[in-house]
Coordinates of C-alpha atoms in Angstrom, one line a residue:
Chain W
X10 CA 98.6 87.1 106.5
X11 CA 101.2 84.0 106.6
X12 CA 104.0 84.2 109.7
X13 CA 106.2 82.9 107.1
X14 CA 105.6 86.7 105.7
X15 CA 105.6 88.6 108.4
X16 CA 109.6 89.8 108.4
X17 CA 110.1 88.9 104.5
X18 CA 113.1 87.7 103.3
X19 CA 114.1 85.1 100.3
X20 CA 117.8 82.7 100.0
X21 CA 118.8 80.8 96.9
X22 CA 121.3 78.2 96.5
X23 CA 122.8 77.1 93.3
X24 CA 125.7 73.9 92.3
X25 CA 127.9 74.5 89.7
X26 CA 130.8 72.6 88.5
X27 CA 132.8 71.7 92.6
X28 CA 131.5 74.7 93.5
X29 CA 128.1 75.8 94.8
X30 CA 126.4 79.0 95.7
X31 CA 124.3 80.6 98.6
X32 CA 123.0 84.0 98.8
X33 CA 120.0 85.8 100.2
X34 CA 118.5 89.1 100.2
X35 CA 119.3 91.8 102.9
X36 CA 116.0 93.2 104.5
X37 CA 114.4 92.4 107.7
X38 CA 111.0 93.9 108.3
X39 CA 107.8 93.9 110.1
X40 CA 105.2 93.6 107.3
X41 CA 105.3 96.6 105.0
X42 CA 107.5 98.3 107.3
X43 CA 111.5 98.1 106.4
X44 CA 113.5 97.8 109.8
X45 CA 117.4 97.0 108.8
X46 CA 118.8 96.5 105.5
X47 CA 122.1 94.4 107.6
X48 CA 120.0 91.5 108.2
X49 CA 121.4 88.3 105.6
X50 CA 120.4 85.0 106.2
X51 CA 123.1 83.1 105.0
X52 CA 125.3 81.5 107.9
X53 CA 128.2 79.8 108.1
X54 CA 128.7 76.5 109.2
X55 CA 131.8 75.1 108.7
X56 CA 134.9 76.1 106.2
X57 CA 132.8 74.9 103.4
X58 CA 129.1 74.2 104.8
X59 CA 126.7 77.3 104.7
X60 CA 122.8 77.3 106.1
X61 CA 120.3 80.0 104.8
X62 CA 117.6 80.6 106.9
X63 CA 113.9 82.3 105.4
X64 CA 110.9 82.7 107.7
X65 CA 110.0 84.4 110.4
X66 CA 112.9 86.5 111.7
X67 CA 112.7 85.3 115.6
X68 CA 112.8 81.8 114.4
X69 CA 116.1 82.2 112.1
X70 CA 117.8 83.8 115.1
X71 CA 116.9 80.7 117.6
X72 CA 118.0 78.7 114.3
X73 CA 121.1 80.6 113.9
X74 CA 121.9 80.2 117.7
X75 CA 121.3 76.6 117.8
X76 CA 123.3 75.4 115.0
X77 CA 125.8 77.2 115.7
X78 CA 126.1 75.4 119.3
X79 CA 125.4 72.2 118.2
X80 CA 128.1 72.9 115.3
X81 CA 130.5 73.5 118.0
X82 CA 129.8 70.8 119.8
X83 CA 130.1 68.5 116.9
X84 CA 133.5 70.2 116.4
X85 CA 135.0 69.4 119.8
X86 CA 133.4 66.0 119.6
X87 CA 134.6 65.1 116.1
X88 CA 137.7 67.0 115.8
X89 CA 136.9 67.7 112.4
X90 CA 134.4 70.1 110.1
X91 CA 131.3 68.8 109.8
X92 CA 130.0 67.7 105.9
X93 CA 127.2 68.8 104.3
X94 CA 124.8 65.5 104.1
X95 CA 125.6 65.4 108.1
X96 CA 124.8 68.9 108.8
X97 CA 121.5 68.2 106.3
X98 CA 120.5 65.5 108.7
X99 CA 121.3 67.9 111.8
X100 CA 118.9 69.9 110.8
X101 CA 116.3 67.6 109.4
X102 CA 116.0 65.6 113.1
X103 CA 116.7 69.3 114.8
X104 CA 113.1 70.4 112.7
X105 CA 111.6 67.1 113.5
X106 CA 112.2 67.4 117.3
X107 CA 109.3 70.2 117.0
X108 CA 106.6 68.7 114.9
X109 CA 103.9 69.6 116.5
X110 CA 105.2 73.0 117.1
X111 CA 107.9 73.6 114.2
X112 CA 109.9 76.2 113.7
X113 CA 109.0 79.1 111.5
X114 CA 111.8 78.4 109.0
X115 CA 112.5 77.1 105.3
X116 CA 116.3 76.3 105.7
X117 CA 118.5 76.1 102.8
X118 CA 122.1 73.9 103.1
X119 CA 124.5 74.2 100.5
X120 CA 128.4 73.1 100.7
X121 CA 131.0 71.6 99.2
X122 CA 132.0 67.8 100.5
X123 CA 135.5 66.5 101.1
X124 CA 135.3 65.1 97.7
X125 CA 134.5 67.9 96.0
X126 CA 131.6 67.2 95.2
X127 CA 128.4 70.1 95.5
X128 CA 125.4 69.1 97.5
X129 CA 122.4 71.4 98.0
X130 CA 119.2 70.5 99.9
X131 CA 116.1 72.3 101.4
X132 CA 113.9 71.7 104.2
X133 CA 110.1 72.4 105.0
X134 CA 109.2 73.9 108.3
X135 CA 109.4 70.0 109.8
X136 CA 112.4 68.9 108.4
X137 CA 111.6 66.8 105.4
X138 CA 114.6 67.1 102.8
X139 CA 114.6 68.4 99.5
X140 CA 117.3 67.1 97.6
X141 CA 118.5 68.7 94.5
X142 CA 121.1 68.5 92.1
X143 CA 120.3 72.1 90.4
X144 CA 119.3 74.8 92.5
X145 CA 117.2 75.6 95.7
X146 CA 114.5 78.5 96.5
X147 CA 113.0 79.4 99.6
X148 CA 111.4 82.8 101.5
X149 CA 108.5 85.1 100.3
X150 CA 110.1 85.4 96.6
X151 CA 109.9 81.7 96.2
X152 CA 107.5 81.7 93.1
X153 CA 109.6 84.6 91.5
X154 CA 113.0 82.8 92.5
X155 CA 111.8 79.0 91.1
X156 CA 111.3 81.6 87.4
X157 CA 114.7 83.0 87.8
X158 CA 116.1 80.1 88.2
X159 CA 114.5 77.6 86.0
X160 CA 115.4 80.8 83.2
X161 CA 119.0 81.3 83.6
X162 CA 120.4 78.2 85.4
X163 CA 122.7 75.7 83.7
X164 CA 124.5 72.9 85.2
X165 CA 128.0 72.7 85.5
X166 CA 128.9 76.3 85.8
X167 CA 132.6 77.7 87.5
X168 CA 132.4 79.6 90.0
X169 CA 132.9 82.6 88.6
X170 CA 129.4 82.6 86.5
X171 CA 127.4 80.6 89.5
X172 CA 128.5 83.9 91.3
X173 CA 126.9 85.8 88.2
X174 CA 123.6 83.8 87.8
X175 CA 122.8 83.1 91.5
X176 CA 123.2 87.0 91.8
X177 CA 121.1 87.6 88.5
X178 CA 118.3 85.2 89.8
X179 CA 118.2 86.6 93.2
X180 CA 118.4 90.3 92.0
X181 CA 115.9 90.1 89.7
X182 CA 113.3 87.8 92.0
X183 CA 113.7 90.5 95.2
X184 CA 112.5 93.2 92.9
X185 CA 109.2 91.7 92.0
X186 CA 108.8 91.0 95.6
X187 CA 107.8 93.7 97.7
X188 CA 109.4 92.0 101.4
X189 CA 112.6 90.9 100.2
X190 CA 115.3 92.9 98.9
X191 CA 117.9 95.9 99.8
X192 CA 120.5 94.3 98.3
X193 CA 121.9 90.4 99.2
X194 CA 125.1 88.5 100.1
X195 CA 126.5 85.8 97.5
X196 CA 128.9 83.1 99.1
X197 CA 130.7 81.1 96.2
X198 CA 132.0 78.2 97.9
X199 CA 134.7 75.7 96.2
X200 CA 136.9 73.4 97.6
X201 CA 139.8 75.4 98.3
X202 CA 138.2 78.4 99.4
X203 CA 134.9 80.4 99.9
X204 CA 134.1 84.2 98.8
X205 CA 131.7 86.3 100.2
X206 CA 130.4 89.2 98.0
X207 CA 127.9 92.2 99.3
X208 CA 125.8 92.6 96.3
X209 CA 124.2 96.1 95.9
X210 CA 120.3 96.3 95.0
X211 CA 117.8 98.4 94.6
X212 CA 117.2 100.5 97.9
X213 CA 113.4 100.7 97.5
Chain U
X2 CA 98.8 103.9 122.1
X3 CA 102.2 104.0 123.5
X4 CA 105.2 105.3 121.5
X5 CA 109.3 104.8 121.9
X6 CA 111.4 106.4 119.7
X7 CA 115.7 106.2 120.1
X8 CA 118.3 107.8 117.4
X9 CA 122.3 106.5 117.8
X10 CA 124.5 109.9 117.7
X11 CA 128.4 110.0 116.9
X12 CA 129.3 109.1 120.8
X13 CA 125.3 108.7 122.5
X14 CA 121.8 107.4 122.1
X15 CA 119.1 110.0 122.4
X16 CA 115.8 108.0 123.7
X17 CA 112.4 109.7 123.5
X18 CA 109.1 107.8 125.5
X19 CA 105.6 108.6 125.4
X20 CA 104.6 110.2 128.7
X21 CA 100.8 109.2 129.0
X22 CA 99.7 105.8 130.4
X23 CA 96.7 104.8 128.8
X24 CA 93.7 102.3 129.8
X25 CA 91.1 102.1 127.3
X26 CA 90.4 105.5 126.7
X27 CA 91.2 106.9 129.6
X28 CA 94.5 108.9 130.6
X29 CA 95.8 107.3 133.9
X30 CA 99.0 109.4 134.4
X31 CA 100.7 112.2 132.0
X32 CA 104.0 111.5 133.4
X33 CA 104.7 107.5 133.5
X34 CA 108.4 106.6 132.2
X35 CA 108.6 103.6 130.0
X36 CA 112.1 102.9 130.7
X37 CA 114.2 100.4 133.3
X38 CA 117.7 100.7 134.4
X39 CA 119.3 98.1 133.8
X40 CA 122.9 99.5 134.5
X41 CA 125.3 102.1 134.6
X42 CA 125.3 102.4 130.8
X43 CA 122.2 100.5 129.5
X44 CA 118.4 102.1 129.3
X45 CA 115.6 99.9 128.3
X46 CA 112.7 101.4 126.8
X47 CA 109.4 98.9 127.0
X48 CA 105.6 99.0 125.8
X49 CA 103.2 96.6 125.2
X50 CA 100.8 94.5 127.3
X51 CA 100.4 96.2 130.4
X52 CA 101.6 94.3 133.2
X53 CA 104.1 92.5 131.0
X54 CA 105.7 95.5 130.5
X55 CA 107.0 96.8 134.0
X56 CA 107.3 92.8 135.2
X57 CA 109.8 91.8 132.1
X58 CA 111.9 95.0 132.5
X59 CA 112.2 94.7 136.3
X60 CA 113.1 90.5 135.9
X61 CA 115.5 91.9 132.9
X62 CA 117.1 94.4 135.2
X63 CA 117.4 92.2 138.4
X64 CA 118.9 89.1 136.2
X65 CA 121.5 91.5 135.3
X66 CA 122.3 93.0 138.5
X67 CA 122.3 89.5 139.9
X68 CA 124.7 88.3 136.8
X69 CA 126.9 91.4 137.6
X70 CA 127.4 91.0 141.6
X71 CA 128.1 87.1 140.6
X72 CA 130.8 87.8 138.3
X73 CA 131.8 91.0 139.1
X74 CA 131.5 91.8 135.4
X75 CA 129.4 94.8 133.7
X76 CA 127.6 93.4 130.5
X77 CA 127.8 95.0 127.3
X78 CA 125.0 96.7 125.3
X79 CA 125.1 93.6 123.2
X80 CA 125.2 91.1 126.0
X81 CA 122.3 92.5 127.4
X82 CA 120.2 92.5 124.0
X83 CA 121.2 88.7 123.8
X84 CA 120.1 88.1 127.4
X85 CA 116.8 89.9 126.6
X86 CA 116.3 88.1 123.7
X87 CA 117.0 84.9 124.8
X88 CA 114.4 85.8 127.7
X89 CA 111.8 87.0 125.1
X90 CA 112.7 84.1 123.0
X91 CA 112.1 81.4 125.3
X92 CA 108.9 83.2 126.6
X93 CA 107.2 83.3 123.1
X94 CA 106.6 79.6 123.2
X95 CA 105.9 79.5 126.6
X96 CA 101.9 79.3 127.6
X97 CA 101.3 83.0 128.7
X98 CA 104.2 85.1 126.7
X99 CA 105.5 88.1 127.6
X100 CA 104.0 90.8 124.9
X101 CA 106.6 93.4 124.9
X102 CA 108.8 95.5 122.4
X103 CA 111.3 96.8 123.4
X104 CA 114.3 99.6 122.3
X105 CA 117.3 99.2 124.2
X106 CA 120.2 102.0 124.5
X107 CA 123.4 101.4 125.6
X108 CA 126.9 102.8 125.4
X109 CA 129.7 100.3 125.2
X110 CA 132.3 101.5 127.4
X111 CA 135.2 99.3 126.6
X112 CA 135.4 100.4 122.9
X113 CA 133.7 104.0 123.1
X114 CA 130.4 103.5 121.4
X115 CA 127.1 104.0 121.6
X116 CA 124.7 100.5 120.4
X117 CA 120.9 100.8 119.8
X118 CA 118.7 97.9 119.5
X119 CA 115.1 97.1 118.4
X120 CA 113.4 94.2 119.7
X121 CA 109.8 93.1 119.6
X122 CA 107.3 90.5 121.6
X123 CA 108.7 87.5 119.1
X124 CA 112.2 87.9 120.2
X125 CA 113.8 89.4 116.9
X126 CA 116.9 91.7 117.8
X127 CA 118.5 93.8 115.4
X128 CA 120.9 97.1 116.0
X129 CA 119.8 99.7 114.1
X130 CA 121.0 103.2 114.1
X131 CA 117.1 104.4 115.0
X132 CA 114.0 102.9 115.8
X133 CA 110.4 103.4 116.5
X134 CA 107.9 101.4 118.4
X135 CA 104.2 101.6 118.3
X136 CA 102.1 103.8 115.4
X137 CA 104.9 106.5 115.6
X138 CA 107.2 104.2 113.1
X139 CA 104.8 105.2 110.4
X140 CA 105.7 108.6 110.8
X141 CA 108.9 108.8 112.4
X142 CA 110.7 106.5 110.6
X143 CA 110.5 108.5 107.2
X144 CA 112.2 111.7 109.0
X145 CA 115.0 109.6 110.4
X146 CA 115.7 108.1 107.1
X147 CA 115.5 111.8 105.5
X148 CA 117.6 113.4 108.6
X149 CA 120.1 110.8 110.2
X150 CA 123.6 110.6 109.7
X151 CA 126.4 108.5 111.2
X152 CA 128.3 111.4 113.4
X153 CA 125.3 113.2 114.1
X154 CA 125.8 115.8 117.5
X155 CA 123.5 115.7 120.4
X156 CA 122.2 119.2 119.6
X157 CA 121.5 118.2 115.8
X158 CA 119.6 114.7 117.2
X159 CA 117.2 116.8 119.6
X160 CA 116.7 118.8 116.5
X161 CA 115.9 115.3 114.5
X162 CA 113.5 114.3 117.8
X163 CA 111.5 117.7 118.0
X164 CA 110.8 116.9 114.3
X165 CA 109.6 113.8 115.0
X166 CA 107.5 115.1 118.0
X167 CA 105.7 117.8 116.0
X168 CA 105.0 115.4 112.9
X169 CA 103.2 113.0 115.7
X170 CA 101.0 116.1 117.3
X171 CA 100.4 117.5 113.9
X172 CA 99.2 113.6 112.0
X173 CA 97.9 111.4 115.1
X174 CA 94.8 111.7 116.4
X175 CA 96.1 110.9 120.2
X176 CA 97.4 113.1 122.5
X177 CA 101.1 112.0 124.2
X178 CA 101.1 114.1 126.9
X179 CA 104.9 114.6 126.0
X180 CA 108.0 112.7 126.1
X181 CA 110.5 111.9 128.7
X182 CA 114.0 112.3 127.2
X183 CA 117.0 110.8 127.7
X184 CA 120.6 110.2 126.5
X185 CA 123.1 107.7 127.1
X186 CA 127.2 108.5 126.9
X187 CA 130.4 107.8 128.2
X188 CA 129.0 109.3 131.5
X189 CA 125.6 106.8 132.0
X190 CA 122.2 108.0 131.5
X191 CA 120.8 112.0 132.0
X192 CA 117.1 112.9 131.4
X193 CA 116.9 115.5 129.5
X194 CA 114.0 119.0 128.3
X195 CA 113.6 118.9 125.1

């Protein structure tokens, strides 16, 4: 048994045409044994910054908790939002602070900069960045996700079919994976605004 | 073997803790109570490593009590899960962590509701609207799932509990020695017969 299975849990993030798209499944659990189907993964960050967090369930809490402080600090300092490629170097060096005792956590940054432009990343448990232009997969339905994806992504997509595929892709991965699922959360974020959609799933 | 079971009602939290304090395989009391105070409308129900058990709840409770006299402010339900898990958190990568799960009940007095939450020895909090802790979540989680519902009465929980209690006599191989019961409301927290 991997701790990176041991609460289940999967995220995807997708870019589309100035838009991208972050959502992640719903479950938290302790093994084979389903605890809360209120438990997404996808945090925000910043009007148009979001972090998804797979991994072990603890770990994305502590995350959560200190992002979200040094977000706020960064806020006060900066008097501004932070951007995405910042916020992916936050959490690289953040990761990096612990190598020799990471973090159980496969974070997922997606966002849309000042300019409009999409930018997605991923991280390993120590911080090493994983730029993409396409899409990103990470949690216990990775292999089942990267198929999903590589299947029905295209590039250049509006926002209302990222919505679509992301959601396709994810609801489709979770049910071949038996610790992710009970639904998800789907953020479409462009550059005038961000929607957040509950997703139903299968309840099983 | 030690087992905590808690169900959210409409305007409580009915708590249920195994009464037998085990060593090995011996019985060592049939009437230990597996929960801390922590004030007038918070219960903490605790197994795990014994030792950690008592010594966590006690520095939980006394933390509190000391952040209440301080600041002359009573702390939420969800305050005192973050505390707790903070605590717990920072524990877990410590050298000797504290090894203990944890249900904790409360009843928020400012907005009239009761909060349930389910923590374990890695520091993961979540509010559910019933938990289990130990071996008895195989069992007991299946008739909450089947029985709960969001305005459930106190009389109709105790019904859900007994359930649960005669599912655990009837399928584990262990002997409980009963369960000390107890609710949290608007008025603080009763023990109660069931």
């Amino acid at each position: 048994m991997s701790i990176m299975e041991y609460n289940g849990g999967s995220c995807v993030a997708m870019a589309g045409k100035n838009c991208v798209a972050i959502a992640s499944d719903l479950r938290l659990g302790v093994q084979s044994i389903s605890l809360t189907n209120n438990f997404p993964k996808v945090f925000a960050m910043g009007d148009k910054t979001y972090l998804g967090l797979t991994g072990l369930a603890t770990d994305v809490q502590t995350l959560y908790e200190l992002f979200r402080y040094k977000v706020n600090l960064y806020k006060f300092r900066e008097e501004r939002q932070i951007q995405p490629k910042t916020f992916a170097n936050l959490v690289s060096s953040t990761l990096y602070e612990k190598r020799f005792g990471p973090y159980f956590s496969f974070p997922v940054v997606a966002g849309v900069s000042n300019d409009n432009t999409p930018f997605i990343c991923g991280f390993d448990s120590i911080g090493c960045i994983d730029f993409a232009e396409d899409f990103i997969v990470s949690g216990t339905a990775t292999e089942q996700l990267y198929g999903m994806c590589e299947s029905v992504y295209e590039p250049n997509l509006e926002p209302d079919d990222l919505f679509e595929t992301i959601s396709q892709a994810l609801l489709n991965a979770q049910d071949r994976d038996c610790i992710s699922g009970w639904g998800c959360v789907v953020y479409v974020i462009t550059a005038d605004k961000c929607i957040k959609r509950l997703v139903k799933g299968r309840q099983d | 073997m030690e087992s905590l079971l808690a169900v959210q009602g409409q305007d409580f939290v009915l708590t249920a803790s195994s009464s037998s304090a085990v060593r090995g395989i011996t019985v060592l009391k049939p009437d230990d109570d597996k929960s801390q105070i922590l004030n007038s409308h918070n219960l903490m129900l605790y197994c795990g490593e014994a030792g950690d058990t008592t010594n966590f709840a006690e520095y939980i409770a006394a933390n509190i009590s000391l952040y209440t006299l301080r600041h002359n402010l009573n702390l939420s339900p969800e305050a005192t899960a973050s505390f707790t898990r903070k605590q717990l958190a920072t524990s877990l990568r410590s050298r000797k962590p504290y090894q203990v799960n944890i249900l904790l009940a409360g009843y928020e007095t400012n907005l009239g509701k009761p909060e349930l939450f389910w923590l374990d020895y890695l520091a993961t909090c979540v509010r559910v609207p019933y938990a289990c802790q130990g071996y008895s979540s195989f069992y007991c989680l299946s008739i909450f799932d089947r029985y709960y519902k969001p305005d459930l009465t106190i009389d109709e929980a105790v019904r859900i509990m007994k359930l649960c209690f005669d599912e655990l006599k009837k399928r584990m191989p262990i002997d409980f020695k009963g369960f000390i019961c107890k609710v949290v409301d608007k008025d603080g927290i009763r023990e109660i017969n069931i």
